[in-house]
Short mmCIF file of C-alpha atoms and ligand atoms in Angstrom, two decimals:
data_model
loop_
_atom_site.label_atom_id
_atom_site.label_comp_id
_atom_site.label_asym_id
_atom_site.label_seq_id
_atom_site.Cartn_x
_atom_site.Cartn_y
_atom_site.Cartn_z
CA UNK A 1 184.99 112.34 137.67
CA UNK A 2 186.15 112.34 134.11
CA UNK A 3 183.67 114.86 132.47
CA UNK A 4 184.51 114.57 129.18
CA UNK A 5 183.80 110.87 129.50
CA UNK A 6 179.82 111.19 130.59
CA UNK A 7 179.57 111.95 126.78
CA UNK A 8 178.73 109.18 124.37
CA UNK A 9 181.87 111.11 122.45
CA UNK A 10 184.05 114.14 122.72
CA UNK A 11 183.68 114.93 119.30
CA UNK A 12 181.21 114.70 116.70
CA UNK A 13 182.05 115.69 112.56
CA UNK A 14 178.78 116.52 111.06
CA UNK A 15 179.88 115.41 107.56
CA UNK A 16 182.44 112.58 106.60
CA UNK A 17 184.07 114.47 103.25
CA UNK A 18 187.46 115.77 102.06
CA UNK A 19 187.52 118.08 105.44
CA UNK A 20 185.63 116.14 108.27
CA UNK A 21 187.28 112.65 107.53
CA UNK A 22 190.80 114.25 107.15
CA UNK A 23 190.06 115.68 110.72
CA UNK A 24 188.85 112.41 112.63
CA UNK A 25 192.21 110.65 110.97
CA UNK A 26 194.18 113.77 112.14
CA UNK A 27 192.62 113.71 115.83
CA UNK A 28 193.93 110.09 115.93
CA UNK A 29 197.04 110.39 118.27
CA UNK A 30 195.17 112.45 120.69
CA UNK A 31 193.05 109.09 121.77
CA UNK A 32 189.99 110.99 121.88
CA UNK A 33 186.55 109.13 121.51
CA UNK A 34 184.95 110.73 117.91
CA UNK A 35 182.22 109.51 115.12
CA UNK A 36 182.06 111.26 112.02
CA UNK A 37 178.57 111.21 110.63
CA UNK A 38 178.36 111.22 107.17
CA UNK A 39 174.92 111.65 104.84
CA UNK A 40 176.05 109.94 101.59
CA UNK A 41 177.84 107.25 101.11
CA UNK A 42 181.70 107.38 99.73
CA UNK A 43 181.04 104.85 96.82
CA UNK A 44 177.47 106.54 95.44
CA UNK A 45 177.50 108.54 92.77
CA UNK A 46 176.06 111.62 94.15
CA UNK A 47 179.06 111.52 96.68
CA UNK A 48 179.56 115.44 96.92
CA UNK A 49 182.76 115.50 98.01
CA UNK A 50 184.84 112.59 96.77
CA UNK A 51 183.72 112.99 93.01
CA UNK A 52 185.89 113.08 89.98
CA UNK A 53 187.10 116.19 90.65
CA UNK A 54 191.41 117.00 91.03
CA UNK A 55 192.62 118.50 94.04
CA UNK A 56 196.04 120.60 93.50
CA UNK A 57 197.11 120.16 97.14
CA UNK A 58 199.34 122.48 98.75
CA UNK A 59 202.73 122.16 100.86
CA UNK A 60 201.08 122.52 103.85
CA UNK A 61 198.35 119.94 102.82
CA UNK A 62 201.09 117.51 101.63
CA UNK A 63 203.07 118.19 105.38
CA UNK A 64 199.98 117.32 107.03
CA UNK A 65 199.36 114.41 105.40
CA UNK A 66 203.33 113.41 106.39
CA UNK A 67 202.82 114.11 109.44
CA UNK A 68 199.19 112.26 109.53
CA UNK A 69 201.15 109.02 108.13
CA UNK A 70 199.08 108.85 105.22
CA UNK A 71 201.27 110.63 102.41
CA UNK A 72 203.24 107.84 101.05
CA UNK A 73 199.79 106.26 99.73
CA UNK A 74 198.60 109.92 98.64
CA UNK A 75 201.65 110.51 97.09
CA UNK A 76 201.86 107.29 95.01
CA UNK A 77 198.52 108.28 93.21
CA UNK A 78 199.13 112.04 92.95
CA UNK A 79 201.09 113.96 90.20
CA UNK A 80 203.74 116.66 91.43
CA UNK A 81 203.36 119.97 89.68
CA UNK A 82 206.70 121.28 89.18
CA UNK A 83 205.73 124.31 87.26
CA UNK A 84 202.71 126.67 87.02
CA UNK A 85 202.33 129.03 83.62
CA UNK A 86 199.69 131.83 84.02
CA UNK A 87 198.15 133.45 81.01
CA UNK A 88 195.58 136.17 79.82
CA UNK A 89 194.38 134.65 76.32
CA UNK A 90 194.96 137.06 73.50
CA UNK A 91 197.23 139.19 75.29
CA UNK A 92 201.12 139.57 76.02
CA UNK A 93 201.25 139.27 79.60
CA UNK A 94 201.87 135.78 80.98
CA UNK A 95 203.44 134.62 84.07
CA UNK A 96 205.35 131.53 85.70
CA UNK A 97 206.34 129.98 88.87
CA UNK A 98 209.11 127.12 89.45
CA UNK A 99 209.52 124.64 92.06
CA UNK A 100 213.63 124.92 91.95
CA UNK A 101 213.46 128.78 92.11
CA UNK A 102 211.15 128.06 95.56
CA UNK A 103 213.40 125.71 96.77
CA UNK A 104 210.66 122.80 96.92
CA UNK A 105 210.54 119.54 95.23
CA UNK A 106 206.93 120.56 94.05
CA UNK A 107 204.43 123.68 94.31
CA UNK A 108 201.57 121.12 94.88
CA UNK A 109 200.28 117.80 93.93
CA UNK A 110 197.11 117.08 91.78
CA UNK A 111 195.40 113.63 93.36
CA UNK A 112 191.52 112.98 92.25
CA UNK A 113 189.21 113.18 94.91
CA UNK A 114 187.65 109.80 94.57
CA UNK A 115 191.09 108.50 94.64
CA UNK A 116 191.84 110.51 98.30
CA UNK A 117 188.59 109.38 99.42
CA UNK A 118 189.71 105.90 98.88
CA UNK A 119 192.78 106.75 100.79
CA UNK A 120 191.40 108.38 103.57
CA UNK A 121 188.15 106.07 104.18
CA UNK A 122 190.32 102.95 103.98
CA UNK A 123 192.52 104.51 106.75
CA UNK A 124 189.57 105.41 109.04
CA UNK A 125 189.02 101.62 109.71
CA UNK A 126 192.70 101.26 111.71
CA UNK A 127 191.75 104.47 114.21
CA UNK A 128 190.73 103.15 117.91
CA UNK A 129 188.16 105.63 119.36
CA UNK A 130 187.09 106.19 115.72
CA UNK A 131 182.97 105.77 114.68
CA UNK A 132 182.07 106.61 111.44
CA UNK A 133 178.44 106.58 110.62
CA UNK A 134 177.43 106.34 107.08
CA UNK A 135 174.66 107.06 105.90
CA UNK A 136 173.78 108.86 108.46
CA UNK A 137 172.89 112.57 108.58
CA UNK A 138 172.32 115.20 111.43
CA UNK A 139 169.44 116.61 111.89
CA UNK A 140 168.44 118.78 114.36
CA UNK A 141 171.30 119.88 117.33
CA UNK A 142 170.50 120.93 121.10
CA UNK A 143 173.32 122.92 122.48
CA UNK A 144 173.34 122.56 126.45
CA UNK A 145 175.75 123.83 129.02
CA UNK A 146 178.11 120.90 129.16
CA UNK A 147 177.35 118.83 126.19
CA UNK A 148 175.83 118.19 122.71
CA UNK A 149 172.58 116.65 121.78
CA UNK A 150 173.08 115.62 117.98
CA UNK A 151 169.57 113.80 116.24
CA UNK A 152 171.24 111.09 113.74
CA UNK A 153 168.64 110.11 110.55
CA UNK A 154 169.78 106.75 109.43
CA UNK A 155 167.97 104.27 107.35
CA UNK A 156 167.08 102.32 110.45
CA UNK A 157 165.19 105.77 112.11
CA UNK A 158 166.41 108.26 114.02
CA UNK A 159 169.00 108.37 117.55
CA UNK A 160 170.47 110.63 119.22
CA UNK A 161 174.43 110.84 120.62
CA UNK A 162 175.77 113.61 122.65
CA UNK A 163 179.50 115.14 122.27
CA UNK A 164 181.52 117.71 124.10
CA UNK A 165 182.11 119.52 120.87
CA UNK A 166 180.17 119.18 117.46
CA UNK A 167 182.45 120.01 114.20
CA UNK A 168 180.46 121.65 111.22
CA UNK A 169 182.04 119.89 108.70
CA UNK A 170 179.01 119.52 105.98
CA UNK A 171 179.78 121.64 103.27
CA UNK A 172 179.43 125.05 101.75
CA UNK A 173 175.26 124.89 102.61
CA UNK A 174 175.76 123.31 106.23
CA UNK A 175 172.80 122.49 107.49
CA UNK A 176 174.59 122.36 110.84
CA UNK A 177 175.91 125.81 110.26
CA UNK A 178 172.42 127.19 110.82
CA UNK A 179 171.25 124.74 113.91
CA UNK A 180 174.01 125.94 115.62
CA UNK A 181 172.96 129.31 114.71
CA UNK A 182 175.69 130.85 112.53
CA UNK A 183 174.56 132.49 109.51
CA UNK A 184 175.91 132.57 106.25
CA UNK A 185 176.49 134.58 103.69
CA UNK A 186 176.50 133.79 99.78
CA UNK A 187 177.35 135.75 96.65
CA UNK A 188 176.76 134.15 93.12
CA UNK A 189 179.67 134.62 90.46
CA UNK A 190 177.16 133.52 87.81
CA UNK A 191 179.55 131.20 86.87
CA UNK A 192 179.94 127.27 86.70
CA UNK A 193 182.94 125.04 86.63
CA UNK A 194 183.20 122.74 83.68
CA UNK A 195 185.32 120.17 85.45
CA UNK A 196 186.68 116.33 83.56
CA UNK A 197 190.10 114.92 81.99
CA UNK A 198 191.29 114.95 78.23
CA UNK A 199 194.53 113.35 76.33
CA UNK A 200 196.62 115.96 75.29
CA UNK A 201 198.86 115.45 71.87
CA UNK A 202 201.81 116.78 74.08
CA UNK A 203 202.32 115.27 77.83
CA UNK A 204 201.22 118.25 80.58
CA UNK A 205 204.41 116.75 81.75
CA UNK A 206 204.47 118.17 85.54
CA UNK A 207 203.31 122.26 84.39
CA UNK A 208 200.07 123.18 85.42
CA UNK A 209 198.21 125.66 82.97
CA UNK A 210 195.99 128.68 84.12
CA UNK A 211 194.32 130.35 81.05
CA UNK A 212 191.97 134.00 81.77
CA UNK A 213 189.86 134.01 78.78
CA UNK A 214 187.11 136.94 78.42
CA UNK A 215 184.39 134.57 79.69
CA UNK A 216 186.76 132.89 82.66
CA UNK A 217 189.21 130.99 83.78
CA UNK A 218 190.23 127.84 82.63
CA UNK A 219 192.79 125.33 84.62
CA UNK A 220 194.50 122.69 83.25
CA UNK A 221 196.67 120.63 85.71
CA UNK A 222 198.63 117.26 84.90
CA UNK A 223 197.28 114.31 86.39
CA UNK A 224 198.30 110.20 85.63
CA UNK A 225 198.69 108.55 82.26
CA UNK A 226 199.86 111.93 80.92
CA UNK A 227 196.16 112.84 80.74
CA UNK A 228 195.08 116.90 82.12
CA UNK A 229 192.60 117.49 84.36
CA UNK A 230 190.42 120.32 83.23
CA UNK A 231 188.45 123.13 85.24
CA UNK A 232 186.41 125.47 83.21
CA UNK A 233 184.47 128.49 84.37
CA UNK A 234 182.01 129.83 82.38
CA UNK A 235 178.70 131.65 82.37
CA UNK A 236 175.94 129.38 83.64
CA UNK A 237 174.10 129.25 80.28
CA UNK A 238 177.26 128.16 78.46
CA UNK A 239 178.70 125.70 80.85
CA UNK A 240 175.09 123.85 80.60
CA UNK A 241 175.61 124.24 76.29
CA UNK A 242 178.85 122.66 76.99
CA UNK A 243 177.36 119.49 78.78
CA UNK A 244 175.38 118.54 76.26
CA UNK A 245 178.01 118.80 73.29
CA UNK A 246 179.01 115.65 71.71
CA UNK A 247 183.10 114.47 72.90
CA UNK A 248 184.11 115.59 69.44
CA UNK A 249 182.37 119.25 69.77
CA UNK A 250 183.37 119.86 72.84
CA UNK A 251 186.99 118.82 72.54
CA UNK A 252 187.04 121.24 69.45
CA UNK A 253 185.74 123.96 71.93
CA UNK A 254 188.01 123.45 74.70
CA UNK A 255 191.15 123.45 71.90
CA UNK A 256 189.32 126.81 71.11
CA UNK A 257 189.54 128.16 74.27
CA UNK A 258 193.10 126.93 75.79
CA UNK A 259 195.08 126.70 72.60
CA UNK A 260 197.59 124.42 71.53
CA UNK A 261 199.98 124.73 73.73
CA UNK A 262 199.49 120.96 74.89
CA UNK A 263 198.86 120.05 71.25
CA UNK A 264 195.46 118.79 69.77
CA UNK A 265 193.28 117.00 73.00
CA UNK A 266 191.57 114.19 72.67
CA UNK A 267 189.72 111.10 74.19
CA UNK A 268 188.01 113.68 76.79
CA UNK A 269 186.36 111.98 80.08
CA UNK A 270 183.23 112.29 81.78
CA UNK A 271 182.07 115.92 82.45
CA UNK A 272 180.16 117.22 84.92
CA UNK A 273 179.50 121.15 86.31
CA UNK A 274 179.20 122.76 89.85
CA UNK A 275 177.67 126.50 90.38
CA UNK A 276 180.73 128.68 91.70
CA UNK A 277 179.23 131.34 95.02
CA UNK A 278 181.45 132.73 97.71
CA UNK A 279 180.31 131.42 100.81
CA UNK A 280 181.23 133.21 104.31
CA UNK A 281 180.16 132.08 107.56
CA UNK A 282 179.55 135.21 109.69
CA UNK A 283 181.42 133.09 112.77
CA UNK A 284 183.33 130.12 113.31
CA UNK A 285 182.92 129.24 116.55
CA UNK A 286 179.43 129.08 118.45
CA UNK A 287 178.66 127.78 122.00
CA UNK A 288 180.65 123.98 121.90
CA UNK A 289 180.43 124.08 118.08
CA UNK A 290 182.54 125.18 115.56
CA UNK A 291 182.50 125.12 111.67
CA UNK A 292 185.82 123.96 109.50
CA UNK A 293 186.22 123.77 105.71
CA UNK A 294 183.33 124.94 103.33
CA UNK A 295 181.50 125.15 106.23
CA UNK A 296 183.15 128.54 107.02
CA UNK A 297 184.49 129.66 103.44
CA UNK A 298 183.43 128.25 99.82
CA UNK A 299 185.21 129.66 97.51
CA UNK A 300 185.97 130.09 93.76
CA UNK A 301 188.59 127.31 92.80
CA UNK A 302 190.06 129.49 90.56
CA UNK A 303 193.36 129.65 92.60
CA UNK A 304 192.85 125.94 93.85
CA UNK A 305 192.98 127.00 97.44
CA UNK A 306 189.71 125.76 98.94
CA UNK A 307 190.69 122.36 100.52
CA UNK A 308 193.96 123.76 101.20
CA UNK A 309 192.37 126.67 103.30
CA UNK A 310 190.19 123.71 105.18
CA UNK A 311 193.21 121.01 105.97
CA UNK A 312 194.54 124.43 107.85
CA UNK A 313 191.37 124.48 109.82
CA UNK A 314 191.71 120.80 110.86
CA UNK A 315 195.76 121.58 112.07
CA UNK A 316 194.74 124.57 113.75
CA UNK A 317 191.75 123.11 115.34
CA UNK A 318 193.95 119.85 116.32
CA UNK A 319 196.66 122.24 117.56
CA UNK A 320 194.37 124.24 119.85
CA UNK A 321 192.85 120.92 121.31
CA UNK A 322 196.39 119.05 121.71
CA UNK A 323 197.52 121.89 123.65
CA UNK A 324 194.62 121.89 126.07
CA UNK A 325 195.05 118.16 126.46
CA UNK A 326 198.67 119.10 127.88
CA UNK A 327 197.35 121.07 130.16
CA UNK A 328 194.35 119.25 131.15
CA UNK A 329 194.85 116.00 131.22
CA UNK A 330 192.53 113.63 131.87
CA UNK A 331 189.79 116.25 132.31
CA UNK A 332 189.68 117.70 128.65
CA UNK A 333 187.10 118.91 127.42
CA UNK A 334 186.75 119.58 123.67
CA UNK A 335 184.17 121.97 123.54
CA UNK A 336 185.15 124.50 126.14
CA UNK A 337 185.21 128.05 125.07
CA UNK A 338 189.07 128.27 125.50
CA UNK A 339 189.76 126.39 123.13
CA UNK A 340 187.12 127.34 120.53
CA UNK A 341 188.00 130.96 121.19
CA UNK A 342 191.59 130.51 120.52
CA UNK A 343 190.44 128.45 117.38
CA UNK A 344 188.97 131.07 115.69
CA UNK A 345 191.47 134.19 117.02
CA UNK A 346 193.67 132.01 115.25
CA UNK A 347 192.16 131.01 111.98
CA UNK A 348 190.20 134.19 110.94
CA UNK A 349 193.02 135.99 109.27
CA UNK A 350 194.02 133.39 107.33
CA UNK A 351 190.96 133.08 106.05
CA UNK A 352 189.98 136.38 105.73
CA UNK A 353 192.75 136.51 103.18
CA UNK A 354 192.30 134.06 101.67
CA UNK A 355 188.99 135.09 100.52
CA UNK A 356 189.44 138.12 100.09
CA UNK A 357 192.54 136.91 97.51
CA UNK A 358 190.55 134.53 95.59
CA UNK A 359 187.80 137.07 95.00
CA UNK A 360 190.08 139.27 93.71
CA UNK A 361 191.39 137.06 91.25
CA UNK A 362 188.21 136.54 89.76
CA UNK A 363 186.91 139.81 89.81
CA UNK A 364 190.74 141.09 88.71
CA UNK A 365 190.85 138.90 85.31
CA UNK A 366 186.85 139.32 84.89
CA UNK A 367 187.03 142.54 84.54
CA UNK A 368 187.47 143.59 80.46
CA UNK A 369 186.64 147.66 80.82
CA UNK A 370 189.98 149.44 79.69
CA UNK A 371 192.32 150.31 80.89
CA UNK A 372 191.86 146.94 83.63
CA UNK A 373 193.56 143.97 80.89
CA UNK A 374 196.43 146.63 80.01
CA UNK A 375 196.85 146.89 83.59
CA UNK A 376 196.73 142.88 84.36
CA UNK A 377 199.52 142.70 81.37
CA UNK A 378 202.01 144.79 82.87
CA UNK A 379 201.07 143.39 86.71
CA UNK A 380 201.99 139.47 85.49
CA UNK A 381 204.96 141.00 83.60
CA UNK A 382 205.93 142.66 86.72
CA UNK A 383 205.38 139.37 88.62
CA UNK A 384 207.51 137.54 86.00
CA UNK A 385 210.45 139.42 86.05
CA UNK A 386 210.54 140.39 90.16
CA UNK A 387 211.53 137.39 91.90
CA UNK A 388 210.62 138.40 95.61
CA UNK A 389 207.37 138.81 94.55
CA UNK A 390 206.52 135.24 93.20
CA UNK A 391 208.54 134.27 96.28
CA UNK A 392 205.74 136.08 98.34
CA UNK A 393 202.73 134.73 96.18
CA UNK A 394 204.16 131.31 96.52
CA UNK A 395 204.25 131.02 99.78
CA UNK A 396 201.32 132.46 100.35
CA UNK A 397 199.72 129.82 98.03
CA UNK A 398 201.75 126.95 99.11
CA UNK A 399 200.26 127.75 102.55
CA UNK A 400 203.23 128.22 104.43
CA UNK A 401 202.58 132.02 105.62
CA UNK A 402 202.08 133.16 109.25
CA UNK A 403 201.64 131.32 112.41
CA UNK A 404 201.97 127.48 111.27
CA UNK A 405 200.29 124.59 113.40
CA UNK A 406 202.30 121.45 113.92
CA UNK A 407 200.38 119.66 111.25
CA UNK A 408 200.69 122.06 108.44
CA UNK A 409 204.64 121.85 109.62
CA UNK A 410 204.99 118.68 109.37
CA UNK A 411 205.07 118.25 112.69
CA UNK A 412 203.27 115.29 114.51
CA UNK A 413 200.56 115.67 117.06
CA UNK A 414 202.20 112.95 119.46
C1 LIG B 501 185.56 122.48 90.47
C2 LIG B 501 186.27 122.59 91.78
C3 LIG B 501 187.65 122.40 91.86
C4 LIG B 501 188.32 122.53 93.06
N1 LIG B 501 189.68 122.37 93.10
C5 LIG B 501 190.34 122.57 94.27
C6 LIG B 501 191.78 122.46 94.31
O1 LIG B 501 192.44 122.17 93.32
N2 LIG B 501 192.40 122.70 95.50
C7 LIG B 501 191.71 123.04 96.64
O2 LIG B 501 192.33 123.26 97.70
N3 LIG B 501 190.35 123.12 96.62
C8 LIG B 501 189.66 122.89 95.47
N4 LIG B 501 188.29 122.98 95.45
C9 LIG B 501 187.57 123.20 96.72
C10 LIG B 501 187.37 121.89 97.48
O3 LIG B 501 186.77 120.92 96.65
C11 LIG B 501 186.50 122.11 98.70
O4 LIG B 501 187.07 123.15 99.46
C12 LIG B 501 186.40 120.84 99.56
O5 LIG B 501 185.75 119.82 98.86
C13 LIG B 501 185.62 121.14 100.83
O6 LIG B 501 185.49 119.97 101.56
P1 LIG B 501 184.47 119.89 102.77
O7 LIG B 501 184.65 118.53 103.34
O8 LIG B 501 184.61 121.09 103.65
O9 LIG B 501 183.00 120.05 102.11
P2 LIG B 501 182.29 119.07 101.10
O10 LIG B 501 183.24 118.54 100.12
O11 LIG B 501 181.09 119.79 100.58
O12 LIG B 501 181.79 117.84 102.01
C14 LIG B 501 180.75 117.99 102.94
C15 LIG B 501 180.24 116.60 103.33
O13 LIG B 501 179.24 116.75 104.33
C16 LIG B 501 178.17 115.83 104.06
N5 LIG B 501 176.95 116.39 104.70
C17 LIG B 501 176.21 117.45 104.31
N6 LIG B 501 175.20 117.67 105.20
C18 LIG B 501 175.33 116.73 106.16
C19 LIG B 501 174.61 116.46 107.37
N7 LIG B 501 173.57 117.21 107.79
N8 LIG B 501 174.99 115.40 108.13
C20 LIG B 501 176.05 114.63 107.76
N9 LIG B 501 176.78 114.85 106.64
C21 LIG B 501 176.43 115.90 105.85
C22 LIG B 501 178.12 115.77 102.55
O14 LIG B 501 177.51 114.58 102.11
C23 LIG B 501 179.62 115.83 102.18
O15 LIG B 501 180.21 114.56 102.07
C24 LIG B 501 187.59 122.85 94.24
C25 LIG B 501 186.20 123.05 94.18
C26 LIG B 501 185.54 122.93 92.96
C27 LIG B 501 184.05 123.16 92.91
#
């Protein structure tokens, strides 16, 4: 008997956002039978995950995504950044990295969340073997022996599916996380990002801006219509100041703040503000369960890497399964502990470093006891004039260091 098929699926996502509906679209070729369960719907406001927020999406993001079939309608409503200028406001040292010196067409592209949710969602609809319930939210799990026991809270009452293997997929505070009893932990940066678009005088063109400023970072990355997307991190108090300016007094402040380098801004967009913590599940994998994307790391966005990190879960985690389908055949199963243990042997390096590089940023350029900005000054200098090393950073950042998956290659699943 098939066993994975006495299941009403082999996999369930507990949350249908950036992460967990990229992985149901990657799982695709493998003809497995998944739902994604999702708690709010894509076109509500409160939509957590496909807001108005701009993803800088790295190379290996952008080779999934090829080799997913879906970049061509990314690409057409993303804008390539070509160029990214780092700076330390009111000091000398700056820093810059250039596609042509990496050899790639672009470092990244910046695509608005809302706008990849449209992409992604519309695609879901074309995937056989594909549910997606929405909304619909999990809550409470039963792990047995052999399967899954997921409770679904819908507006019509409550149900209950079973899977091979259940995906935390839900966020930076997964509930899931915990009823499949992997703890978290969380540390506050007492900071909030500031996040909306502005006009500037001169067109971002395709350079992407990262300011340090004594009170934090501030990103500025080019987006359509020759408008920048802004991401400002501040102090809690003055991020919530900042919400409630007026467009014309809080333009002036963010001209303050980033300079003229862009010229004067103007026409600014709706703002909105998210609390920045570092989130670390102590696990990823627990008995038939495992936990991708926020789920297992929330980080800072200072260094834009957060999604990025997550679409290498989903390759790695479609990887591990695709190989076990070779070898198994018809009688797959999803959630055995082979494949969930080489999952996470796999994946916690990565993003180990990750966080612990991301952190260090922000504690690095947060840090204004002497002799620390002297010290940043001659470090981006250093980085600036020593070509190896932004060859390193980049592809660190670009997400094309160590062991690749076939996704994050480029590389199809079948
Ligand atoms: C200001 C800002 C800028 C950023 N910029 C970048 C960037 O440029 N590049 C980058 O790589 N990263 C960036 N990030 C990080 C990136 O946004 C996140 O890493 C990414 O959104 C994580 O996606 P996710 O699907 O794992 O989690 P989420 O986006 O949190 O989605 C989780 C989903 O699960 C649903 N859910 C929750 N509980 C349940 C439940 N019990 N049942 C069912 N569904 C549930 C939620 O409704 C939600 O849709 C940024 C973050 C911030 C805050």
């Amino acid at each position: 008997m098939n066993q994975a098929k006495a299941t009403d699926y082999d996999i369930i996502i507990a949350g249908g956002g950036m992460i967990g509906t990229s992985l149901g679209l990657a799982l695709a070729p493998l003809k497995l039978r998944v739902a994604i369960i999702e708690a709010v719907a894509r076109s509500a406001e409160q939509q957590p995950s496909f807001d108005d927020r701009s993803t800088a999406l790295s190379r290996s993001s952008q080779r999934t995504f090829e080799a997913m079939g879906l970049w061509p309608e990314i690409v057409a409503a993303s804008t390539p950044i070509k160029n990214i200028h780092v700076s330390d406001k009111g000091r000398f040292g700056f820093a810059h990295i250039d596609a042509g010196e990496q050899e790639v067409e672009a470092l990244g592209y910046v695509v608005i969340n809302r706008v990849l949710g449209q992409v992604l969602q519309s695609s879901l609809s074309g995937v056989d073997g594909l549910d997606l319930s929405c909304p619909a939210k999990i809550c409470a799990v039963a792990v047995a022996s052999d399967e899954v026991v997921a409770t679904i809270e819908e507006p019509g009452g409550q149900r209950q599916l079973t899977c091979k293997l259940l995906v935390a997929a839900d966020g930076a505070n997964s509930g899931v996380r915990d009823m499949i009893g992997i703890s978290a932990s969380r540390v506050d940066y007492d900071q909030w990002a500031v996040i909306g678009n502005v006009l500037p005088e001169k067109a971002p063109g395709n350079c992407a801006y990262e300011r340090f400023t004594d009170t934090g970072p501030i990103a500025m990355l080019p987006i359509a219509d020759e408008r920048a997307a802004f991401v400002w991190m501040l102090p809690p108090a003055s991020a919530r100041e900042l919400l409630t300016l007026s467009d014309e007094e809080f333009t002036d402040r963010l001209q303050d703040t980033f300079g003229y380098r862009l010229g004067r801004f103007s026409k600014v967009g709706k703002r909105a503000a998210y609390p920045l913590a570092l989130t670390k599940a102590n696990g990823l994998i627990a008995k038939r369960s495992v936990v991708v994307g926020n789920a297992a790391h929330g980080l800072h966005p200072v260094a834009a890497q957060g999604f990025n990190l997550g679409m290498r879960d989903v390759a790695a985690l479609c990887d591990c399964i695709a190989d076990a389908r070779d070898d198994q055949a018809e009688s797959l199963d999803c959630g055995s502990a082979a494949i969930l243990e080489n999952y996470a042997e796999w994946r916690r390096s990565d993003q180990k470093k990750l966080v612990r590089f991301t952190d260090g940023i922000v504690r690095l350029f947060g840090d204004q006891r002497p002799p620390v900005p002297a010290l940043r000054d001659l470090g981006m200098l250093a980085f600036d004039m020593i070509p190896g090393v932004r060859k390193t950073f980049a592809k660190h950042t670009m997400g094309l260091a160590g062991r690749l998956p076939r996704l994050s290659r480029g590389v199809p699943l079948a």
